[in-house]
mmCIF file of C-alpha atoms in Angstrom:
data_model
loop_
_atom_site.group_PDB
_atom_site.id
_atom_site.type_symbol
_atom_site.label_atom_id
_atom_site.label_comp_id
_atom_site.label_asym_id
_atom_site.label_seq_id
_atom_site.Cartn_x
_atom_site.Cartn_y
_atom_site.Cartn_z
ATOM 1 C CA MET T 1 58.215 -94.077 6.807
ATOM 2 C CA THR T 2 56.883 -90.900 5.205
ATOM 3 C CA ASN T 3 55.561 -87.910 7.113
ATOM 4 C CA ALA T 4 52.006 -88.830 6.139
ATOM 5 C CA GLN T 5 52.487 -92.318 7.498
ATOM 6 C CA VAL T 6 53.952 -90.912 10.716
ATOM 7 C CA SER T 7 50.954 -88.586 11.105
ATOM 8 C CA ASP T 8 48.611 -91.457 10.406
ATOM 9 C CA ALA T 9 50.319 -93.587 13.027
ATOM 10 C CA ALA T 10 50.112 -90.753 15.534
ATOM 11 C CA LEU T 11 46.435 -90.206 14.813
ATOM 12 C CA SER T 12 45.553 -93.854 15.035
ATOM 13 C CA LYS T 13 47.603 -94.414 18.213
ATOM 14 C CA PRO T 14 45.308 -94.282 21.248
ATOM 15 C CA GLN T 15 46.355 -91.331 23.406
ATOM 16 C CA ALA T 16 45.009 -90.374 26.791
ATOM 17 C CA PRO T 17 42.995 -87.159 26.602
ATOM 18 C CA PRO T 18 44.987 -84.272 28.096
ATOM 19 C CA ARG T 19 43.890 -83.564 31.645
ATOM 20 C CA ALA T 20 43.472 -80.115 33.111
ATOM 21 C CA ILE T 21 46.962 -78.918 34.006
ATOM 22 C CA PHE T 22 45.808 -77.588 37.373
ATOM 23 C CA ASP T 23 44.037 -80.074 39.633
ATOM 24 C CA TRP T 24 43.176 -80.633 43.306
ATOM 25 C CA PHE T 25 46.852 -80.744 44.205
ATOM 26 C CA SER T 26 47.380 -77.289 42.657
ATOM 27 C CA ALA T 27 44.401 -76.009 44.664
ATOM 28 C CA ILE T 28 45.950 -77.352 47.876
ATOM 29 C CA ALA T 29 49.245 -75.658 46.972
ATOM 30 C CA ALA T 30 47.546 -72.319 46.277
ATOM 31 C CA LEU T 31 45.578 -72.506 49.537
ATOM 32 C CA ALA T 32 48.724 -73.415 51.475
ATOM 33 C CA VAL T 33 50.614 -70.398 50.108
ATOM 34 C CA ILE T 34 47.652 -68.083 50.823
ATOM 35 C CA GLY T 35 47.605 -69.532 54.349
ATOM 36 C CA ILE T 36 51.314 -68.729 54.728
ATOM 37 C CA TYR T 37 50.695 -65.143 53.631
ATOM 38 C CA VAL T 38 47.962 -64.805 56.272
ATOM 39 C CA ARG T 39 50.053 -66.438 59.012
ATOM 40 C CA ALA T 40 53.210 -64.475 58.202
ATOM 41 C CA ILE T 41 51.430 -61.119 57.903
ATOM 42 C CA TYR T 42 48.927 -61.341 60.771
ATOM 43 C CA PHE T 43 50.032 -64.083 63.168
ATOM 44 C CA THR T 44 53.840 -63.902 63.272
ATOM 45 C CA PRO T 45 55.595 -61.377 65.514
ATOM 46 C CA ILE T 46 57.665 -58.565 64.053
ATOM 47 C CA GLU T 47 61.382 -58.938 64.624
ATOM 48 C CA ARG T 48 62.884 -56.308 66.931
ATOM 49 C CA LEU T 49 65.905 -55.131 64.909
ATOM 50 C CA GLN T 50 64.785 -55.434 61.257
ATOM 51 C CA GLY T 51 61.135 -54.615 61.740
ATOM 52 C CA ALA T 52 58.541 -55.958 59.307
ATOM 53 C CA ALA T 53 61.122 -56.516 56.531
ATOM 54 C CA GLN T 54 62.294 -59.644 58.384
ATOM 55 C CA LYS T 55 59.025 -61.271 57.255
ATOM 56 C CA ILE T 56 60.536 -61.498 53.761
ATOM 57 C CA TYR T 57 62.455 -64.427 55.290
ATOM 58 C CA TYR T 58 59.268 -66.571 55.169
ATOM 59 C CA LEU T 59 59.183 -66.245 51.371
ATOM 60 C CA HIS T 60 62.841 -65.802 50.468
ATOM 61 C CA VAL T 61 64.329 -68.846 52.203
ATOM 62 C CA PRO T 62 61.512 -71.336 51.356
ATOM 63 C CA ALA T 63 61.712 -70.133 47.731
ATOM 64 C CA ALA T 64 65.454 -70.832 47.763
ATOM 65 C CA LEU T 65 64.830 -74.324 49.180
ATOM 66 C CA GLY T 66 62.084 -74.843 46.570
ATOM 67 C CA ALA T 67 64.594 -73.887 43.867
ATOM 68 C CA TYR T 68 67.067 -76.430 45.266
ATOM 69 C CA ILE T 69 64.343 -79.099 45.170
ATOM 70 C CA ALA T 70 63.408 -78.234 41.573
ATOM 71 C CA VAL T 71 67.014 -78.122 40.331
ATOM 72 C CA GLY T 72 67.702 -81.338 42.268
ATOM 73 C CA ILE T 73 64.762 -83.050 40.534
ATOM 74 C CA THR T 74 66.070 -81.753 37.186
ATOM 75 C CA ALA T 75 69.482 -83.284 37.834
ATOM 76 C CA LEU T 76 68.050 -86.553 39.166
ATOM 77 C CA MET T 77 65.707 -86.962 36.198
ATOM 78 C CA SER T 78 68.577 -86.080 33.855
ATOM 79 C CA LEU T 79 70.621 -88.896 35.378
ATOM 80 C CA VAL T 80 67.644 -91.214 34.925
ATOM 81 C CA TYR T 81 67.380 -90.125 31.292
ATOM 82 C CA LEU T 82 71.091 -90.757 30.646
ATOM 83 C CA TRP T 83 70.671 -94.196 32.183
ATOM 84 C CA LEU T 84 67.309 -95.367 30.800
ATOM 85 C CA HIS T 85 66.687 -93.003 27.826
ATOM 86 C CA ASP T 86 63.102 -92.626 28.966
ATOM 87 C CA GLU T 87 61.520 -89.501 27.446
ATOM 88 C CA ARG T 88 59.261 -89.042 30.473
ATOM 89 C CA SER T 89 62.270 -88.393 32.696
ATOM 90 C CA ASP T 90 63.585 -85.829 30.196
ATOM 91 C CA ARG T 91 60.186 -84.121 30.154
ATOM 92 C CA LEU T 92 60.070 -84.101 33.957
ATOM 93 C CA ALA T 93 63.607 -82.666 34.090
ATOM 94 C CA GLU T 94 62.563 -79.867 31.740
ATOM 95 C CA ALA T 95 59.443 -79.119 33.806
ATOM 96 C CA ALA T 96 61.425 -78.990 37.057
ATOM 97 C CA ALA T 97 64.074 -76.738 35.469
ATOM 98 C CA GLU T 98 61.504 -74.175 34.388
ATOM 99 C CA VAL T 99 59.862 -74.174 37.822
ATOM 100 C CA GLY T 100 63.320 -73.937 39.405
ATOM 101 C CA LEU T 101 64.004 -70.835 37.318
ATOM 102 C CA VAL T 102 60.770 -69.256 38.615
ATOM 103 C CA PHE T 103 61.729 -70.014 42.231
ATOM 104 C CA LEU T 104 65.238 -68.657 41.667
ATOM 105 C CA THR T 105 63.692 -65.491 40.200
ATOM 106 C CA VAL T 106 61.660 -65.120 43.408
ATOM 107 C CA VAL T 107 64.860 -65.542 45.447
ATOM 108 C CA LEU T 108 66.763 -63.017 43.332
ATOM 109 C CA THR T 109 64.029 -60.374 43.566
ATOM 110 C CA THR T 110 63.092 -60.701 47.245
ATOM 111 C CA GLY T 111 66.763 -60.879 48.304
ATOM 112 C CA PRO T 112 67.843 -57.480 46.924
ATOM 113 C CA LEU T 113 64.618 -55.852 48.190
ATOM 114 C CA TRP T 114 65.394 -57.136 51.678
ATOM 115 C CA GLY T 115 69.126 -56.436 51.410
ATOM 116 C CA HIS T 116 68.645 -52.868 50.218
ATOM 117 C CA ARG T 117 66.660 -52.067 53.354
ATOM 118 C CA ILE T 118 68.697 -53.994 55.912
ATOM 119 C CA TRP T 119 72.239 -54.078 54.485
ATOM 120 C CA GLY T 120 71.972 -50.795 52.583
ATOM 121 C CA ALA T 121 72.957 -52.528 49.322
ATOM 122 C CA TRP T 122 70.903 -54.081 46.522
ATOM 123 C CA TRP T 123 73.759 -56.399 45.586
ATOM 124 C CA ALA T 124 77.310 -57.311 46.568
ATOM 125 C CA TRP T 125 79.334 -59.368 44.101
ATOM 126 C CA TRP T 126 81.703 -60.497 46.845
ATOM 127 C CA ASP T 127 78.855 -62.243 48.710
ATOM 128 C CA MET T 128 79.238 -65.714 47.231
ATOM 129 C CA ARG T 129 75.729 -66.853 48.109
ATOM 130 C CA LEU T 130 74.308 -63.997 46.035
ATOM 131 C CA THR T 131 76.703 -64.426 43.146
ATOM 132 C CA LEU T 132 76.474 -68.233 42.990
ATOM 133 C CA THR T 133 72.668 -68.047 43.094
ATOM 134 C CA LEU T 134 72.805 -65.712 40.095
ATOM 135 C CA PHE T 135 75.169 -68.175 38.353
ATOM 136 C CA LEU T 136 72.681 -70.964 39.056
ATOM 137 C CA TRP T 137 69.909 -68.803 37.530
ATOM 138 C CA PHE T 138 72.046 -68.338 34.391
ATOM 139 C CA ILE T 139 72.851 -72.056 34.123
ATOM 140 C CA VAL T 140 69.180 -73.052 34.467
ATOM 141 C CA ALA T 141 68.247 -70.347 31.929
ATOM 142 C CA ALA T 142 70.975 -71.711 29.613
ATOM 143 C CA TYR T 143 69.533 -75.217 30.099
ATOM 144 C CA LEU T 144 66.163 -74.016 28.808
ATOM 145 C CA VAL T 145 67.759 -72.040 25.951
ATOM 146 C CA VAL T 146 69.792 -75.100 24.896
ATOM 147 C CA ARG T 147 66.618 -77.178 24.869
ATOM 148 C CA GLY T 148 64.903 -74.616 22.682
ATOM 149 C CA GLY T 149 67.793 -74.543 20.216
ATOM 150 C CA ILE T 150 68.291 -78.254 19.472
ATOM 151 C CA GLU T 151 65.846 -79.954 17.098
ATOM 152 C CA ASP T 152 66.930 -83.534 17.584
ATOM 153 C CA ARG T 153 65.095 -84.912 20.607
ATOM 154 C CA ALA T 154 67.741 -87.379 21.822
ATOM 155 C CA MET T 155 70.604 -84.909 21.370
ATOM 156 C CA ARG T 156 68.611 -82.180 23.148
ATOM 157 C CA ALA T 157 67.883 -84.451 26.083
ATOM 158 C CA ARG T 158 71.495 -85.637 26.341
ATOM 159 C CA TYR T 159 73.165 -82.198 26.160
ATOM 160 C CA SER T 160 70.709 -80.572 28.525
ATOM 161 C CA ALA T 161 71.018 -83.483 30.988
ATOM 162 C CA VAL T 162 74.743 -82.798 31.345
ATOM 163 C CA LEU T 163 74.042 -79.102 31.944
ATOM 164 C CA ALA T 164 71.422 -79.966 34.586
ATOM 165 C CA ILE T 165 73.833 -82.178 36.513
ATOM 166 C CA LEU T 166 76.462 -79.408 36.466
ATOM 167 C CA ALA T 167 73.839 -76.916 37.710
ATOM 168 C CA ALA T 168 72.939 -79.126 40.663
ATOM 169 C CA LEU T 169 76.615 -79.301 41.691
ATOM 170 C CA LEU T 170 76.382 -75.584 42.545
ATOM 171 C CA ILE T 171 73.706 -76.130 45.220
ATOM 172 C CA PRO T 172 75.985 -77.399 48.031
ATOM 173 C CA PHE T 173 78.421 -74.543 47.324
ATOM 174 C CA ILE T 174 75.564 -72.016 47.578
ATOM 175 C CA HIS T 175 74.405 -73.446 50.887
ATOM 176 C CA LEU T 176 77.912 -73.793 52.344
ATOM 177 C CA SER T 177 79.221 -70.478 50.953
ATOM 178 C CA VAL T 178 78.614 -68.732 54.301
ATOM 179 C CA TYR T 179 81.003 -71.225 55.923
ATOM 180 C CA LEU T 180 83.539 -71.149 53.075
ATOM 181 C CA PHE T 181 83.939 -67.385 52.597
ATOM 182 C CA GLN T 182 84.675 -64.846 55.328
ATOM 183 C CA ALA T 183 83.546 -61.807 53.303
ATOM 184 C CA ARG T 184 79.764 -62.057 53.131
ATOM 185 C CA LEU T 185 76.506 -60.230 53.755
ATOM 186 C CA HIS T 186 74.362 -63.312 54.272
ATOM 187 C CA PRO T 187 74.160 -64.382 57.926
ATOM 188 C CA MET T 188 75.019 -67.866 59.126
ATOM 189 C CA PRO T 189 72.082 -70.316 58.922
ATOM 190 C CA VAL T 190 69.507 -69.998 61.706
ATOM 191 C CA VAL T 191 67.573 -73.186 60.896
ATOM 192 C CA LEU T 192 69.562 -75.473 58.579
ATOM 193 C CA LYS T 193 72.604 -75.913 60.804
ATOM 194 C CA PRO T 194 74.083 -78.740 62.889
ATOM 195 C CA ASP T 195 72.707 -77.526 66.239
ATOM 196 C CA ARG T 196 69.194 -76.408 67.195
ATOM 197 C CA PRO T 197 67.404 -73.679 65.165
ATOM 198 C CA SER T 198 67.890 -70.253 66.754
ATOM 199 C CA LEU T 199 64.528 -68.781 65.700
ATOM 200 C CA PRO T 200 61.829 -68.122 68.338
ATOM 201 C CA PRO T 201 59.142 -70.873 68.265
ATOM 202 C CA GLU T 202 56.424 -68.789 66.547
ATOM 203 C CA MET T 203 58.807 -67.685 63.798
ATOM 204 C CA LEU T 204 60.197 -71.199 63.412
ATOM 205 C CA THR T 205 56.667 -72.607 63.023
ATOM 206 C CA THR T 206 55.854 -70.022 60.325
ATOM 207 C CA PHE T 207 59.104 -70.822 58.547
ATOM 208 C CA LEU T 208 58.535 -74.597 58.632
ATOM 209 C CA LEU T 209 54.926 -74.203 57.431
ATOM 210 C CA SER T 210 56.147 -71.895 54.671
ATOM 211 C CA PHE T 211 58.791 -74.411 53.646
ATOM 212 C CA ALA T 212 56.087 -77.093 53.448
ATOM 213 C CA ALA T 213 53.757 -74.799 51.455
ATOM 214 C CA PHE T 214 56.483 -73.782 48.986
ATOM 215 C CA SER T 215 57.526 -77.408 48.539
ATOM 216 C CA VAL T 216 53.926 -78.364 47.714
ATOM 217 C CA LEU T 217 53.721 -75.369 45.344
ATOM 218 C CA CYS T 218 56.965 -76.462 43.684
ATOM 219 C CA ILE T 219 55.631 -79.997 43.089
ATOM 220 C CA ALA T 220 52.242 -78.660 41.908
ATOM 221 C CA LEU T 221 53.881 -76.349 39.358
ATOM 222 C CA ILE T 222 56.187 -79.135 38.145
ATOM 223 C CA ARG T 223 53.142 -81.402 37.649
ATOM 224 C CA ALA T 224 51.352 -78.661 35.731
ATOM 225 C CA ARG T 225 54.407 -77.888 33.585
ATOM 226 C CA TYR T 226 54.898 -81.613 32.898
ATOM 227 C CA ARG T 227 51.351 -81.778 31.543
ATOM 228 C CA VAL T 228 52.045 -78.806 29.285
ATOM 229 C CA GLY T 229 55.057 -80.790 28.021
ATOM 230 C CA VAL T 230 52.835 -83.809 27.339
ATOM 231 C CA LEU T 231 50.408 -81.627 25.371
ATOM 232 C CA ARG T 232 53.280 -80.038 23.415
ATOM 233 C CA ASP T 233 54.761 -83.427 22.498
ATOM 234 C CA MET T 234 51.349 -84.753 21.442
ATOM 235 C CA ALA T 235 50.787 -81.660 19.265
ATOM 236 C CA ALA T 236 54.278 -81.985 17.750
ATOM 237 C CA GLU T 237 53.699 -85.661 17.037
ATOM 238 C CA LEU T 238 50.435 -84.922 15.272
ATOM 239 C CA ALA T 239 51.978 -82.064 13.291
ATOM 240 C CA SER T 240 55.000 -84.081 12.086
ATOM 241 C CA MET A 1 62.110 -50.129 65.746
ATOM 242 C CA ILE A 2 62.628 -48.973 62.168
ATOM 243 C CA ASP A 3 59.613 -48.955 59.848
ATOM 244 C CA THR A 4 60.345 -51.389 57.005
ATOM 245 C CA THR A 5 56.736 -52.237 56.230
ATOM 246 C CA SER A 6 56.815 -50.913 52.653
ATOM 247 C CA THR A 7 59.755 -53.189 51.779
ATOM 248 C CA TYR A 8 58.012 -56.283 53.064
ATOM 249 C CA HIS A 9 54.753 -55.345 51.333
ATOM 250 C CA ALA A 10 56.661 -54.878 48.063
ATOM 251 C CA ALA A 11 58.341 -58.288 48.423
ATOM 252 C CA TYR A 12 55.075 -60.091 49.182
ATOM 253 C CA ILE A 13 53.386 -58.446 46.183
ATOM 254 C CA VAL A 14 56.320 -59.271 43.858
ATOM 255 C CA VAL A 15 56.260 -62.951 44.899
ATOM 256 C CA ALA A 16 52.494 -63.178 44.308
ATOM 257 C CA LEU A 17 52.912 -61.534 40.888
ATOM 258 C CA ILE A 18 55.740 -63.859 39.811
ATOM 259 C CA PHE A 19 53.913 -67.063 40.780
ATOM 260 C CA GLY A 20 50.601 -65.728 39.455
ATOM 261 C CA ALA A 21 52.137 -64.752 36.113
ATOM 262 C CA TYR A 22 53.794 -68.162 35.788
ATOM 263 C CA ALA A 23 50.524 -69.989 36.540
ATOM 264 C CA VAL A 24 48.739 -67.868 33.922
ATOM 265 C CA SER A 25 51.500 -68.603 31.396
ATOM 266 C CA LEU A 26 51.121 -72.367 32.008
ATOM 267 C CA TRP A 27 47.342 -72.138 31.619
ATOM 268 C CA SER A 28 47.689 -70.052 28.442
ATOM 269 C CA ARG A 29 50.231 -72.428 26.884
ATOM 270 C CA ALA A 30 48.041 -75.436 27.703
ATOM 271 C CA ARG A 31 44.988 -73.759 26.155
ATOM 272 C CA LYS A 32 46.853 -72.968 22.907
ATOM 273 C CA LEU A 33 48.234 -76.512 22.715
ATOM 274 C CA ARG A 34 44.766 -77.985 23.263
ATOM 275 C CA GLU A 35 43.463 -75.839 20.407
ATOM 276 C CA ARG A 36 46.300 -77.037 18.168
ATOM 277 C CA LEU A 37 45.597 -80.651 19.125
ATOM 278 C CA ALA A 38 41.872 -80.260 18.462
ATOM 279 C CA ALA A 39 42.592 -78.636 15.084
ATOM 280 C CA ALA A 40 45.042 -81.402 14.135
ATOM 281 C CA ARG A 41 42.560 -84.113 15.135
ATOM 282 C CA SER A 42 39.716 -82.535 13.183
ATOM 283 C CA GLU A 43 41.760 -82.350 9.953
ATOM 284 C CA PRO A 44 40.926 -85.053 7.403
ATOM 285 C CA ARG A 45 43.298 -87.981 7.765
ATOM 286 C CA PRO A 46 45.612 -88.710 4.801
ATOM 287 C CA GLU A 47 44.520 -91.649 2.609
#
């Protein structure tokens, strides 16, 4: 089939008109995050030892959990792609990876800001949670670079799927690093631990609401990025 | 209690900027792709 014939086929093929990338779900996500800002700033008590800087917790930790969700979706959809070779799962994996990189960037900027004030250090390479999170950022960035560098669609999806699965393997090590390594700056978990959360009720409520809001934001951004991917593939198909 | 308000303000602003910038980048990419699609669809089809 010639290029002209391919273009003709693409033009004649009925395609759903591209929807707005942001929809009602995105609006709910935005409102939820604004609500968390208001609750954390005005309606959550200030911690006695750290002062107001402790409120970074309500963004930093939910962003980290959002990054885990996004990278987890990337790995899961990559497995689905390797199994079924469905391009939609590859596109969803790509969307989740990009959103995961944004969430990891939030984690890696709020963390040093908080650490500089409370620990007296922007960074400590011997804190494995910090260093492994940076490694995860690099792997997810590499995933997106690899995708940008491979022309062949099937090869791109296959190679990047393997990278995504390897990236997701880091997540349990990041979470468990505070148990595995004695030398660390990060404290032991106060919520995600075997026994009861050790946060006061008002703080715990803000944290749980923030986790919910960031999870909704994560899904909303993945949906929006997926739609950008659909538009890009439609444009590429028409141009080929 | 130590005053760490400026640090927490900085963090909250940085987070809003990162998510805001990403949302704008998604919107901008979608707009450009829609323009490309519209241009491709309006071109005369090959005989």
